[in-house]
Amino acid sequence: MPELPEVEVLVRNLAPLLEGKTIRALEVRRPRLLRPTSGREFRRVLVGSTFRTLTRRGKYLVFTLENPGRSSTTRLLGHLGMTGRMYVRPETGRLPKHAAVVFSFHRTRFVFEDVRGFGRLTLDTTPLSGLGPEPLGELFGLEHFATALKGSAQPIKVKLLDQSLIAGVGNIYASESLFRAGISPRLPSRRLTIKQVGRLRPSLRKVLTKAIEWGSTVPMDRAGGVKADGLFCYRRTAGSDASFAERLWVYDREDQPCVRCGSPVRRIVQASRSTYYCPRCQHV
DNA sequence: CACCATGTTCCTTG
DNA sequence: CCAAGGAACATGGT
């Protein structure tokens, strides 16, 4: 589920459910996902601590906790990888098969589960320092963007995935924003004209903003959608999912007609990841 | 069985 | 030294 918009929606749903909750017990079932923090260290620091704030940075969730005993604050960093999920539930019922970490409160528990195990929940916050500006923030200026692209021969699609350039853009919204801007994903970054950069920047912002809106307004009981308890997860659900189709213009739509011109959407592989685009609307 | 998957990191190659 | 490409990570869906 993990690009900026999905993480943003998750954070908004989760924050009110966590704030003020004190960790009474903590179970680490897949210590590997805490690395480089050890399970022992993780428990030592967090049991007894109280969740204060939850924010997002790029695709990361940033939790702050307060420990009364040490009168200090702790930052906890979360990342969903490809299949991570986080949610608060009543303490009843059994845990899912892939539950990695379980925080117990009074009558509820906060669960981090991850099927593939590419996600992370750790006390190591160093990954934050390597992130570029937030694409929806003030620091993501046209000048900064244009300058960063100027030096690189990498295809623009690949460049958009570079988290040190912009934080939070993933494979889906990279394709989507290029379609909206009418720019070929193959175009070397340094070849973008100032006019194209001028279109790409607002396209990125629009696509991300719309996705946040969509994620925040969709009925919360759809399969693979958002659940009322703050769980958010989407999976590709073939063509049967109408809302998913409406939401994305090119991603995962290989051979389907372009929503703008009708010619078939093409799929190519760049940096070993799928890119989708309309060869007619995104020439050059 | 084969191929694909929203991400990041590490290693190799040029 | 740097950039680019690919594998690895681990599991499930189609």
PDB file of C-alpha atoms (C1' of nucleotides) in Angstrom:
ATOM      1  CA  MET A   1       0.000   0.000   0.000  1.00  0.00           C
ATOM      2  CA  PRO A   2       2.879   2.268   0.334  1.00  0.00           C
ATOM      3  CA  GLU A   3       3.268   5.529  -1.470  1.00  0.00           C
ATOM      4  CA  LEU A   4       2.952   8.974  -0.027  1.00  0.00           C
ATOM      5  CA  PRO A   5      -0.843   9.272  -0.317  1.00  0.00           C
ATOM      6  CA  GLU A   6      -1.559   5.908   1.238  1.00  0.00           C
ATOM      7  CA  VAL A   7       0.806   6.579   4.109  1.00  0.00           C
ATOM      8  CA  GLU A   8      -0.734  10.010   4.591  1.00  0.00           C
ATOM      9  CA  VAL A   9      -4.236   8.569   4.819  1.00  0.00           C
ATOM     10  CA  LEU A  10      -3.049   5.889   7.198  1.00  0.00           C
ATOM     11  CA  VAL A  11      -1.351   8.449   9.421  1.00  0.00           C
ATOM     12  CA  ARG A  12      -4.496  10.574   9.571  1.00  0.00           C
ATOM     13  CA  ASN A  13      -6.584   7.576  10.521  1.00  0.00           C
ATOM     14  CA  LEU A  14      -4.120   6.180  12.988  1.00  0.00           C
ATOM     15  CA  ALA A  15      -3.042   9.336  14.807  1.00  0.00           C
ATOM     16  CA  PRO A  16      -6.211   9.895  16.849  1.00  0.00           C
ATOM     17  CA  LEU A  17      -6.338   6.223  17.772  1.00  0.00           C
ATOM     18  CA  LEU A  18      -2.794   6.168  19.114  1.00  0.00           C
ATOM     19  CA  GLU A  19      -2.272   9.532  20.737  1.00  0.00           C
ATOM     20  CA  GLY A  20      -2.283   9.269  24.503  1.00  0.00           C
ATOM     21  CA  LYS A  21      -2.136   5.476  24.531  1.00  0.00           C
ATOM     22  CA  THR A  22       0.414   3.886  26.830  1.00  0.00           C
ATOM     23  CA  ILE A  23       2.108   0.650  25.851  1.00  0.00           C
ATOM     24  CA  ARG A  24       1.420  -1.923  28.541  1.00  0.00           C
ATOM     25  CA  ALA A  25       2.855  -4.885  26.701  1.00  0.00           C
ATOM     26  CA  LEU A  26       4.667  -5.435  23.474  1.00  0.00           C
ATOM     27  CA  GLU A  27       5.135  -8.570  21.457  1.00  0.00           C
ATOM     28  CA  VAL A  28       7.755  -8.823  18.765  1.00  0.00           C
ATOM     29  CA  ARG A  29       7.007 -11.746  16.476  1.00  0.00           C
ATOM     30  CA  ARG A  30       9.313 -10.917  13.594  1.00  0.00           C
ATOM     31  CA  PRO A  31      12.364  -9.200  15.054  1.00  0.00           C
ATOM     32  CA  ARG A  32      13.920  -8.986  11.639  1.00  0.00           C
ATOM     33  CA  LEU A  33      11.581  -6.101  10.792  1.00  0.00           C
ATOM     34  CA  LEU A  34      13.023  -4.021  13.627  1.00  0.00           C
ATOM     35  CA  ARG A  35      16.562  -4.027  12.319  1.00  0.00           C
ATOM     36  CA  PRO A  36      18.979  -2.649  13.176  1.00  0.00           C
ATOM     37  CA  THR A  37      17.197  -2.350  16.524  1.00  0.00           C
ATOM     38  CA  SER A  38      17.127  -5.574  18.535  1.00  0.00           C
ATOM     39  CA  GLY A  39      13.889  -6.955  19.929  1.00  0.00           C
ATOM     40  CA  ARG A  40      15.272  -6.555  23.416  1.00  0.00           C
ATOM     41  CA  GLU A  41      16.207  -2.904  22.921  1.00  0.00           C
ATOM     42  CA  PHE A  42      12.878  -2.212  21.252  1.00  0.00           C
ATOM     43  CA  ARG A  43      10.930  -3.540  24.216  1.00  0.00           C
ATOM     44  CA  ARG A  44      13.177  -1.928  26.785  1.00  0.00           C
ATOM     45  CA  VAL A  45      12.671   1.509  25.296  1.00  0.00           C
ATOM     46  CA  LEU A  46       9.009   1.289  24.373  1.00  0.00           C
ATOM     47  CA  VAL A  47       7.154  -0.656  27.068  1.00  0.00           C
ATOM     48  CA  GLY A  48       5.643   1.911  29.407  1.00  0.00           C
ATOM     49  CA  SER A  49       5.940   4.722  26.869  1.00  0.00           C
ATOM     50  CA  THR A  50       3.022   6.792  25.628  1.00  0.00           C
ATOM     51  CA  PHE A  51       2.283   7.647  22.009  1.00  0.00           C
ATOM     52  CA  ARG A  52       2.257  11.401  21.535  1.00  0.00           C
ATOM     53  CA  THR A  53       2.324  12.315  17.862  1.00  0.00           C
ATOM     54  CA  LEU A  54       2.271  10.578  14.534  1.00  0.00           C
ATOM     55  CA  THR A  55       3.414  12.263  11.337  1.00  0.00           C
ATOM     56  CA  ARG A  56       4.536  11.298   7.877  1.00  0.00           C
ATOM     57  CA  ARG A  57       7.795  11.969   6.054  1.00  0.00           C
ATOM     58  CA  GLY A  58       7.978  10.606   2.520  1.00  0.00           C
ATOM     59  CA  LYS A  59       6.726   7.049   2.821  1.00  0.00           C
ATOM     60  CA  TYR A  60       7.789   6.822   6.471  1.00  0.00           C
ATOM     61  CA  LEU A  61       5.585   7.038   9.528  1.00  0.00           C
ATOM     62  CA  VAL A  62       7.210   8.939  12.370  1.00  0.00           C
ATOM     63  CA  PHE A  63       5.893   8.175  15.843  1.00  0.00           C
ATOM     64  CA  THR A  64       6.977  10.129  18.888  1.00  0.00           C
ATOM     65  CA  LEU A  65       6.584   8.625  22.310  1.00  0.00           C
ATOM     66  CA  GLU A  66       7.178   9.895  25.783  1.00  0.00           C
ATOM     67  CA  ASN A  67       8.582   7.841  28.571  1.00  0.00           C
ATOM     68  CA  PRO A  68       7.548   9.126  32.000  1.00  0.00           C
ATOM     69  CA  GLY A  69      10.366   7.352  33.806  1.00  0.00           C
ATOM     70  CA  ARG A  70      13.102   8.899  31.736  1.00  0.00           C
ATOM     71  CA  SER A  71      11.241  12.092  30.885  1.00  0.00           C
ATOM     72  CA  SER A  72      12.577  11.703  27.388  1.00  0.00           C
ATOM     73  CA  THR A  73      11.023  11.336  23.985  1.00  0.00           C
ATOM     74  CA  THR A  74      11.627   8.533  21.577  1.00  0.00           C
ATOM     75  CA  ARG A  75      11.145   8.520  17.834  1.00  0.00           C
ATOM     76  CA  LEU A  76       9.925   5.388  16.183  1.00  0.00           C
ATOM     77  CA  LEU A  77      10.175   4.994  12.430  1.00  0.00           C
ATOM     78  CA  GLY A  78       7.758   2.894  10.407  1.00  0.00           C
ATOM     79  CA  HIS A  79       7.792   1.860   6.772  1.00  0.00           C
ATOM     80  CA  LEU A  80       5.247  -0.378   5.101  1.00  0.00           C
ATOM     81  CA  GLY A  81       7.468  -1.809   2.397  1.00  0.00           C
ATOM     82  CA  MET A  82       5.240  -3.465  -0.174  1.00  0.00           C
ATOM     83  CA  THR A  83       2.668  -5.204   1.977  1.00  0.00           C
ATOM     84  CA  GLY A  84       2.852  -3.692   5.440  1.00  0.00           C
ATOM     85  CA  ARG A  85      -0.324  -2.749   7.304  1.00  0.00           C
ATOM     86  CA  MET A  86      -0.929  -1.010  10.577  1.00  0.00           C
ATOM     87  CA  TYR A  87      -4.148  -0.772  12.518  1.00  0.00           C
ATOM     88  CA  VAL A  88      -5.725  -0.478  15.937  1.00  0.00           C
ATOM     89  CA  ARG A  89      -8.236  -3.120  16.952  1.00  0.00           C
ATOM     90  CA  PRO A  90     -10.019  -4.358  20.029  1.00  0.00           C
ATOM     91  CA  GLU A  91      -7.835  -6.741  21.989  1.00  0.00           C
ATOM     92  CA  THR A  92     -10.143  -9.647  21.303  1.00  0.00           C
ATOM     93  CA  GLY A  93      -9.758 -12.030  18.422  1.00  0.00           C
ATOM     94  CA  ARG A  94      -6.695 -13.777  17.124  1.00  0.00           C
ATOM     95  CA  LEU A  95      -3.782 -12.149  15.479  1.00  0.00           C
ATOM     96  CA  PRO A  96      -3.189 -12.417  11.771  1.00  0.00           C
ATOM     97  CA  LYS A  97      -0.642 -14.893  10.505  1.00  0.00           C
ATOM     98  CA  HIS A  98       1.900 -12.262   9.588  1.00  0.00           C
ATOM     99  CA  ALA A  99       1.638 -10.028  12.630  1.00  0.00           C
ATOM    100  CA  ALA A 100       5.131  -8.684  13.170  1.00  0.00           C
ATOM    101  CA  VAL A 101       4.748  -6.395  16.169  1.00  0.00           C
ATOM    102  CA  VAL A 102       1.823  -6.039  18.575  1.00  0.00           C
ATOM    103  CA  PHE A 103       1.496  -3.166  21.045  1.00  0.00           C
ATOM    104  CA  SER A 104      -1.076  -3.752  23.782  1.00  0.00           C
ATOM    105  CA  PHE A 105      -2.968  -0.895  25.401  1.00  0.00           C
ATOM    106  CA  HIS A 106      -5.931  -1.198  27.764  1.00  0.00           C
ATOM    107  CA  ARG A 107      -8.644  -2.616  25.601  1.00  0.00           C
ATOM    108  CA  THR A 108      -7.099  -2.224  22.197  1.00  0.00           C
ATOM    109  CA  ARG A 109      -3.949  -3.187  20.410  1.00  0.00           C
ATOM    110  CA  PHE A 110      -1.871  -1.666  17.665  1.00  0.00           C
ATOM    111  CA  VAL A 111      -0.745  -4.218  15.107  1.00  0.00           C
ATOM    112  CA  PHE A 112       1.957  -4.028  12.460  1.00  0.00           C
ATOM    113  CA  GLU A 113       1.640  -6.913  10.051  1.00  0.00           C
ATOM    114  CA  ASP A 114       3.559  -7.574   6.879  1.00  0.00           C
ATOM    115  CA  VAL A 115       3.215 -10.546   4.575  1.00  0.00           C
ATOM    116  CA  ARG A 116       6.357 -10.074   2.556  1.00  0.00           C
ATOM    117  CA  GLY A 117       8.371  -8.554   5.317  1.00  0.00           C
ATOM    118  CA  PHE A 118       9.916  -5.631   3.457  1.00  0.00           C
ATOM    119  CA  GLY A 119       8.484  -3.171   5.954  1.00  0.00           C
ATOM    120  CA  ARG A 120      10.221  -1.767   8.992  1.00  0.00           C
ATOM    121  CA  LEU A 121       9.485  -0.584  12.482  1.00  0.00           C
ATOM    122  CA  THR A 122      12.589   0.660  14.177  1.00  0.00           C
ATOM    123  CA  LEU A 123      14.230   3.076  16.577  1.00  0.00           C
ATOM    124  CA  ASP A 124      16.794   3.920  13.922  1.00  0.00           C
ATOM    125  CA  THR A 125      15.708   7.192  12.358  1.00  0.00           C
ATOM    126  CA  THR A 126      18.760   7.773  10.176  1.00  0.00           C
ATOM    127  CA  PRO A 127      16.894   7.026   6.916  1.00  0.00           C
ATOM    128  CA  LEU A 128      15.040  10.328   7.370  1.00  0.00           C
ATOM    129  CA  SER A 129      18.168  12.344   6.807  1.00  0.00           C
ATOM    130  CA  GLY A 130      18.547  11.143   3.236  1.00  0.00           C
ATOM    131  CA  LEU A 131      15.126  12.247   2.061  1.00  0.00           C
ATOM    132  CA  GLY A 132      14.473  15.057  -0.368  1.00  0.00           C
ATOM    133  CA  PRO A 133      11.711  17.631   0.108  1.00  0.00           C
ATOM    134  CA  GLU A 134       8.052  16.782   0.497  1.00  0.00           C
ATOM    135  CA  PRO A 135       6.397  17.131  -2.907  1.00  0.00           C
ATOM    136  CA  LEU A 136       3.375  18.753  -1.289  1.00  0.00           C
ATOM    137  CA  GLY A 137       5.463  21.057   0.870  1.00  0.00           C
ATOM    138  CA  GLU A 138       6.838  24.542   0.411  1.00  0.00           C
ATOM    139  CA  LEU A 139      10.401  23.385  -0.107  1.00  0.00           C
ATOM    140  CA  PHE A 140       9.604  21.571  -3.300  1.00  0.00           C
ATOM    141  CA  GLY A 141      10.160  24.561  -5.525  1.00  0.00           C
ATOM    142  CA  LEU A 142      10.376  24.674  -9.285  1.00  0.00           C
ATOM    143  CA  GLU A 143      13.943  25.852  -9.136  1.00  0.00           C
ATOM    144  CA  HIS A 144      15.071  23.039  -6.890  1.00  0.00           C
ATOM    145  CA  PHE A 145      13.299  20.494  -9.050  1.00  0.00           C
ATOM    146  CA  ALA A 146      14.704  21.814 -12.318  1.00  0.00           C
ATOM    147  CA  THR A 147      18.227  21.968 -10.947  1.00  0.00           C
ATOM    148  CA  ALA A 148      18.074  18.432  -9.612  1.00  0.00           C
ATOM    149  CA  LEU A 149      16.933  17.085 -12.963  1.00  0.00           C
ATOM    150  CA  LYS A 150      19.503  18.985 -14.950  1.00  0.00           C
ATOM    151  CA  GLY A 151      22.478  16.865 -13.976  1.00  0.00           C
ATOM    152  CA  SER A 152      21.032  13.438 -14.646  1.00  0.00           C
ATOM    153  CA  ALA A 153      20.885  11.230 -17.702  1.00  0.00           C
ATOM    154  CA  GLN A 154      18.479   8.830 -16.015  1.00  0.00           C
ATOM    155  CA  PRO A 155      15.024   8.491 -17.520  1.00  0.00           C
ATOM    156  CA  ILE A 156      12.640  10.854 -15.765  1.00  0.00           C
ATOM    157  CA  LYS A 157      10.436   8.002 -14.531  1.00  0.00           C
ATOM    158  CA  VAL A 158      13.361   6.371 -12.763  1.00  0.00           C
ATOM    159  CA  LYS A 159      14.445   9.722 -11.372  1.00  0.00           C
ATOM    160  CA  LEU A 160      11.067  10.359  -9.801  1.00  0.00           C
ATOM    161  CA  LEU A 161      11.538   7.256  -7.671  1.00  0.00           C
ATOM    162  CA  ASP A 162      14.721   8.662  -6.163  1.00  0.00           C
ATOM    163  CA  GLN A 163      13.740   9.467  -2.590  1.00  0.00           C
ATOM    164  CA  SER A 164      16.643  11.848  -2.156  1.00  0.00           C
ATOM    165  CA  LEU A 165      15.225  13.987  -4.946  1.00  0.00           C
ATOM    166  CA  ILE A 166      11.600  13.992  -3.775  1.00  0.00           C
ATOM    167  CA  ALA A 167      10.291  12.030  -0.810  1.00  0.00           C
ATOM    168  CA  GLY A 168       7.307   9.766  -1.238  1.00  0.00           C
ATOM    169  CA  VAL A 169       6.798   9.173  -4.958  1.00  0.00           C
ATOM    170  CA  GLY A 170       6.533   5.493  -5.853  1.00  0.00           C
ATOM    171  CA  ASN A 171       5.969   3.393  -8.927  1.00  0.00           C
ATOM    172  CA  ILE A 172       2.273   4.127  -9.354  1.00  0.00           C
ATOM    173  CA  TYR A 173       2.311   7.898  -9.018  1.00  0.00           C
ATOM    174  CA  ALA A 174       5.494   8.260 -11.028  1.00  0.00           C
ATOM    175  CA  SER A 175       3.659   6.854 -14.056  1.00  0.00           C
ATOM    176  CA  GLU A 176       0.490   8.755 -13.263  1.00  0.00           C
ATOM    177  CA  SER A 177       2.145  12.140 -12.923  1.00  0.00           C
ATOM    178  CA  LEU A 178       4.058  11.753 -16.179  1.00  0.00           C
ATOM    179  CA  PHE A 179       0.859  10.891 -17.981  1.00  0.00           C
ATOM    180  CA  ARG A 180      -0.867  13.935 -16.562  1.00  0.00           C
ATOM    181  CA  ALA A 181       2.050  16.114 -17.611  1.00  0.00           C
ATOM    182  CA  GLY A 182       2.237  14.542 -21.074  1.00  0.00           C
ATOM    183  CA  ILE A 183       5.900  13.599 -20.720  1.00  0.00           C
ATOM    184  CA  SER A 184       7.512  10.369 -21.884  1.00  0.00           C
ATOM    185  CA  PRO A 185       8.865   8.248 -19.033  1.00  0.00           C
ATOM    186  CA  ARG A 186      11.930   7.507 -21.151  1.00  0.00           C
ATOM    187  CA  LEU A 187      13.002  11.108 -21.498  1.00  0.00           C
ATOM    188  CA  PRO A 188      16.413  11.641 -19.883  1.00  0.00           C
ATOM    189  CA  SER A 189      15.941  13.939 -16.889  1.00  0.00           C
ATOM    190  CA  ARG A 190      18.327  16.540 -18.193  1.00  0.00           C
ATOM    191  CA  ARG A 191      16.370  16.756 -21.443  1.00  0.00           C
ATOM    192  CA  LEU A 192      13.206  18.060 -19.856  1.00  0.00           C
ATOM    193  CA  THR A 193      12.525  21.591 -20.960  1.00  0.00           C
ATOM    194  CA  ILE A 194      11.717  24.157 -18.326  1.00  0.00           C
ATOM    195  CA  LYS A 195       8.206  24.089 -19.681  1.00  0.00           C
ATOM    196  CA  GLN A 196       7.956  20.351 -19.060  1.00  0.00           C
ATOM    197  CA  VAL A 197       9.341  20.665 -15.548  1.00  0.00           C
ATOM    198  CA  GLY A 198       6.778  23.403 -15.083  1.00  0.00           C
ATOM    199  CA  ARG A 199       4.044  20.922 -15.962  1.00  0.00           C
ATOM    200  CA  LEU A 200       5.472  17.962 -14.089  1.00  0.00           C
ATOM    201  CA  ARG A 201       5.689  19.638 -10.734  1.00  0.00           C
ATOM    202  CA  PRO A 202       2.005  20.613 -10.476  1.00  0.00           C
ATOM    203  CA  SER A 203       1.053  17.258 -12.026  1.00  0.00           C
ATOM    204  CA  LEU A 204       2.845  15.442  -9.256  1.00  0.00           C
ATOM    205  CA  ARG A 205       1.168  17.545  -6.627  1.00  0.00           C
ATOM    206  CA  LYS A 206      -2.237  17.119  -8.200  1.00  0.00           C
ATOM    207  CA  VAL A 207      -1.938  13.352  -8.557  1.00  0.00           C
ATOM    208  CA  LEU A 208      -0.781  12.956  -4.957  1.00  0.00           C
ATOM    209  CA  THR A 209      -3.374  15.328  -3.560  1.00  0.00           C
ATOM    210  CA  LYS A 210      -6.139  13.601  -5.458  1.00  0.00           C
ATOM    211  CA  ALA A 211      -4.997  10.220  -4.212  1.00  0.00           C
ATOM    212  CA  ILE A 212      -5.080  11.434  -0.625  1.00  0.00           C
ATOM    213  CA  GLU A 213      -8.559  12.785  -1.211  1.00  0.00           C
ATOM    214  CA  TRP A 214      -9.652   9.542  -2.778  1.00  0.00           C
ATOM    215  CA  GLY A 215      -8.216   7.469   0.046  1.00  0.00           C
ATOM    216  CA  SER A 216      -9.897   9.657   2.597  1.00  0.00           C
ATOM    217  CA  THR A 217     -13.334   9.594   1.053  1.00  0.00           C
ATOM    218  CA  VAL A 218     -13.771   6.092  -0.254  1.00  0.00           C
ATOM    219  CA  PRO A 219     -16.284   3.949   1.601  1.00  0.00           C
ATOM    220  CA  MET A 220     -14.386   2.196   4.310  1.00  0.00           C
ATOM    221  CA  ASP A 221     -15.722  -1.277   3.897  1.00  0.00           C
ATOM    222  CA  ARG A 222     -14.517  -2.156   0.433  1.00  0.00           C
ATOM    223  CA  ALA A 223     -12.441  -5.256   0.032  1.00  0.00           C
ATOM    224  CA  GLY A 224      -8.866  -4.193  -0.195  1.00  0.00           C
ATOM    225  CA  GLY A 225      -9.883  -0.701   0.803  1.00  0.00           C
ATOM    226  CA  VAL A 226      -9.929   1.248   3.969  1.00  0.00           C
ATOM    227  CA  LYS A 227     -11.357  -0.209   7.115  1.00  0.00           C
ATOM    228  CA  ALA A 228     -13.157   1.736   9.770  1.00  0.00           C
ATOM    229  CA  ASP A 229     -10.485   1.085  12.364  1.00  0.00           C
ATOM    230  CA  GLY A 230      -7.892   2.973  10.445  1.00  0.00           C
ATOM    231  CA  LEU A 231      -6.498   0.108   8.470  1.00  0.00           C
ATOM    232  CA  PHE A 232      -5.669   1.088   4.972  1.00  0.00           C
ATOM    233  CA  CYS A 233      -4.506  -1.235   2.321  1.00  0.00           C
ATOM    234  CA  TYR A 234      -5.044  -1.490  -1.336  1.00  0.00           C
ATOM    235  CA  ARG A 235      -4.289  -4.323  -3.604  1.00  0.00           C
ATOM    236  CA  ARG A 236      -4.625  -4.471  -7.315  1.00  0.00           C
ATOM    237  CA  THR A 237      -7.963  -6.092  -7.831  1.00  0.00           C
ATOM    238  CA  ALA A 238      -8.171  -6.794 -11.547  1.00  0.00           C
ATOM    239  CA  GLY A 239     -10.661  -4.939 -13.682  1.00  0.00           C
ATOM    240  CA  SER A 240     -13.535  -5.720 -11.380  1.00  0.00           C
ATOM    241  CA  ASP A 241     -12.760  -2.823  -9.108  1.00  0.00           C
ATOM    242  CA  ALA A 242     -14.424   0.158 -10.709  1.00  0.00           C
ATOM    243  CA  SER A 243     -13.139   2.753  -8.282  1.00  0.00           C
ATOM    244  CA  PHE A 244      -9.593   1.600  -8.741  1.00  0.00           C
ATOM    245  CA  ALA A 245      -9.902   1.914 -12.505  1.00  0.00           C
ATOM    246  CA  GLU A 246     -11.346   5.405 -12.245  1.00  0.00           C
ATOM    247  CA  ARG A 247      -8.557   6.417 -10.021  1.00  0.00           C
ATOM    248  CA  LEU A 248      -5.592   5.567 -12.207  1.00  0.00           C
ATOM    249  CA  TRP A 249      -5.142   6.639 -15.790  1.00  0.00           C
ATOM    250  CA  VAL A 250      -2.287   4.419 -16.933  1.00  0.00           C
ATOM    251  CA  TYR A 251      -0.907   2.330 -14.093  1.00  0.00           C
ATOM    252  CA  ASP A 252      -1.621  -1.382 -14.560  1.00  0.00           C
ATOM    253  CA  ARG A 253      -3.672  -0.653 -17.674  1.00  0.00           C
ATOM    254  CA  GLU A 254      -1.465  -2.267 -20.302  1.00  0.00           C
ATOM    255  CA  ASP A 255      -3.250  -2.623 -23.665  1.00  0.00           C
ATOM    256  CA  GLN A 256      -6.317  -0.816 -22.388  1.00  0.00           C
ATOM    257  CA  PRO A 257      -7.389   2.334 -24.215  1.00  0.00           C
ATOM    258  CA  CYS A 258      -5.877   5.580 -23.031  1.00  0.00           C
ATOM    259  CA  VAL A 259      -8.545   7.594 -21.233  1.00  0.00           C
ATOM    260  CA  ARG A 260      -7.551  10.645 -23.219  1.00  0.00           C
ATOM    261  CA  CYS A 261      -6.887   9.482 -26.773  1.00  0.00           C
ATOM    262  CA  GLY A 262      -7.926   5.835 -26.906  1.00  0.00           C
ATOM    263  CA  SER A 263      -4.658   4.345 -28.081  1.00  0.00           C
ATOM    264  CA  PRO A 264      -3.455   1.346 -26.100  1.00  0.00           C
ATOM    265  CA  VAL A 265      -1.507   1.988 -22.923  1.00  0.00           C
ATOM    266  CA  ARG A 266       1.978   0.524 -23.107  1.00  0.00           C
ATOM    267  CA  ARG A 267       4.028  -1.201 -20.448  1.00  0.00           C
ATOM    268  CA  ILE A 268       7.806  -1.037 -20.452  1.00  0.00           C
ATOM    269  CA  VAL A 269      10.417  -2.003 -17.873  1.00  0.00           C
ATOM    270  CA  GLN A 270      12.770   0.621 -16.470  1.00  0.00           C
ATOM    271  CA  ALA A 271      15.256  -0.114 -13.707  1.00  0.00           C
ATOM    272  CA  SER A 272      13.506  -3.501 -13.444  1.00  0.00           C
ATOM    273  CA  ARG A 273      10.143  -1.983 -12.617  1.00  0.00           C
ATOM    274  CA  SER A 274       7.020  -1.583 -14.727  1.00  0.00           C
ATOM    275  CA  THR A 275       6.247   1.764 -16.264  1.00  0.00           C
ATOM    276  CA  TYR A 276       2.920   2.477 -17.952  1.00  0.00           C
ATOM    277  CA  TYR A 277       2.316   5.280 -20.394  1.00  0.00           C
ATOM    278  CA  CYS A 278       0.419   6.368 -23.460  1.00  0.00           C
ATOM    279  CA  PRO A 279       2.855   6.556 -26.388  1.00  0.00           C
ATOM    280  CA  ARG A 280       0.613   9.044 -28.138  1.00  0.00           C
ATOM    281  CA  CYS A 281      -0.101  11.455 -25.283  1.00  0.00           C
ATOM    282  CA  GLN A 282       3.429  11.136 -23.933  1.00  0.00           C
ATOM    283  CA  HIS A 283       5.588  11.354 -27.004  1.00  0.00           C
ATOM    284  CA  VAL A 284       9.161  12.660 -26.642  1.00  0.00           C
TER     285      VAL A 284
ATOM    286  C1'  DC B   1       5.255 -24.108 -12.870  1.00  0.00           C
ATOM    287  C1'  DA B   2       6.029 -19.178 -14.500  1.00  0.00           C
ATOM    288  C1'  DC B   3       5.575 -14.494 -13.848  1.00  0.00           C
ATOM    289  C1'  DC B   4       4.235 -10.447 -11.450  1.00  0.00           C
ATOM    290  C1'  DA B   5       3.800  -7.304  -7.351  1.00  0.00           C
ATOM    291  C1'  DT B   6       2.799  -0.170  -4.221  1.00  0.00           C
ATOM    292  C1'  DG B   7       9.964  -0.645  -1.695  1.00  0.00           C
ATOM    293  C1'  DT B   8      14.799  -0.258  -0.120  1.00  0.00           C
ATOM    294  C1'  DT B   9      19.469  -1.765   0.120  1.00  0.00           C
ATOM    295  C1'  DC B  10      23.515  -3.839  -1.223  1.00  0.00           C
ATOM    296  C1'  DC B  11      26.684  -5.645  -4.623  1.00  0.00           C
ATOM    297  C1'  DT B  12      28.612  -5.779  -9.121  1.00  0.00           C
ATOM    298  C1'  DT B  13      29.694  -3.907 -13.457  1.00  0.00           C
ATOM    299  C1'  DG B  14      31.121  -0.421 -16.608  1.00  0.00           C
TER     300       DG B  14
ATOM    301  C1'  DC C   1      34.829   7.694  -7.572  1.00  0.00           C
ATOM    302  C1'  DC C   2      30.210   7.529  -9.706  1.00  0.00           C
ATOM    303  C1'  DA C   3      26.138   5.842 -12.216  1.00  0.00           C
ATOM    304  C1'  DA C   4      23.326   2.172 -13.620  1.00  0.00           C
ATOM    305  C1'  DG C   5      21.584  -2.387 -13.328  1.00  0.00           C
ATOM    306  C1'  DG C   6      20.335  -6.318 -11.031  1.00  0.00           C
ATOM    307  C1'  DA C   7      19.727  -9.363  -7.149  1.00  0.00           C
ATOM    308  C1'  DA C   8      18.140 -10.037  -2.683  1.00  0.00           C
ATOM    309  C1'  DC C   9      14.761  -9.708   0.815  1.00  0.00           C
ATOM    310  C1'  DA C  10       9.807 -13.347   1.430  1.00  0.00           C
ATOM    311  C1'  DT C  11       5.260 -14.377   0.178  1.00  0.00           C
ATOM    312  C1'  DG C  12       1.062 -14.591  -2.288  1.00  0.00           C
ATOM    313  C1'  DG C  13      -1.979 -13.848  -6.373  1.00  0.00           C
ATOM    314  C1'  DT C  14      -2.989 -14.877 -11.124  1.00  0.00           C
TER     315       DT C  14
END
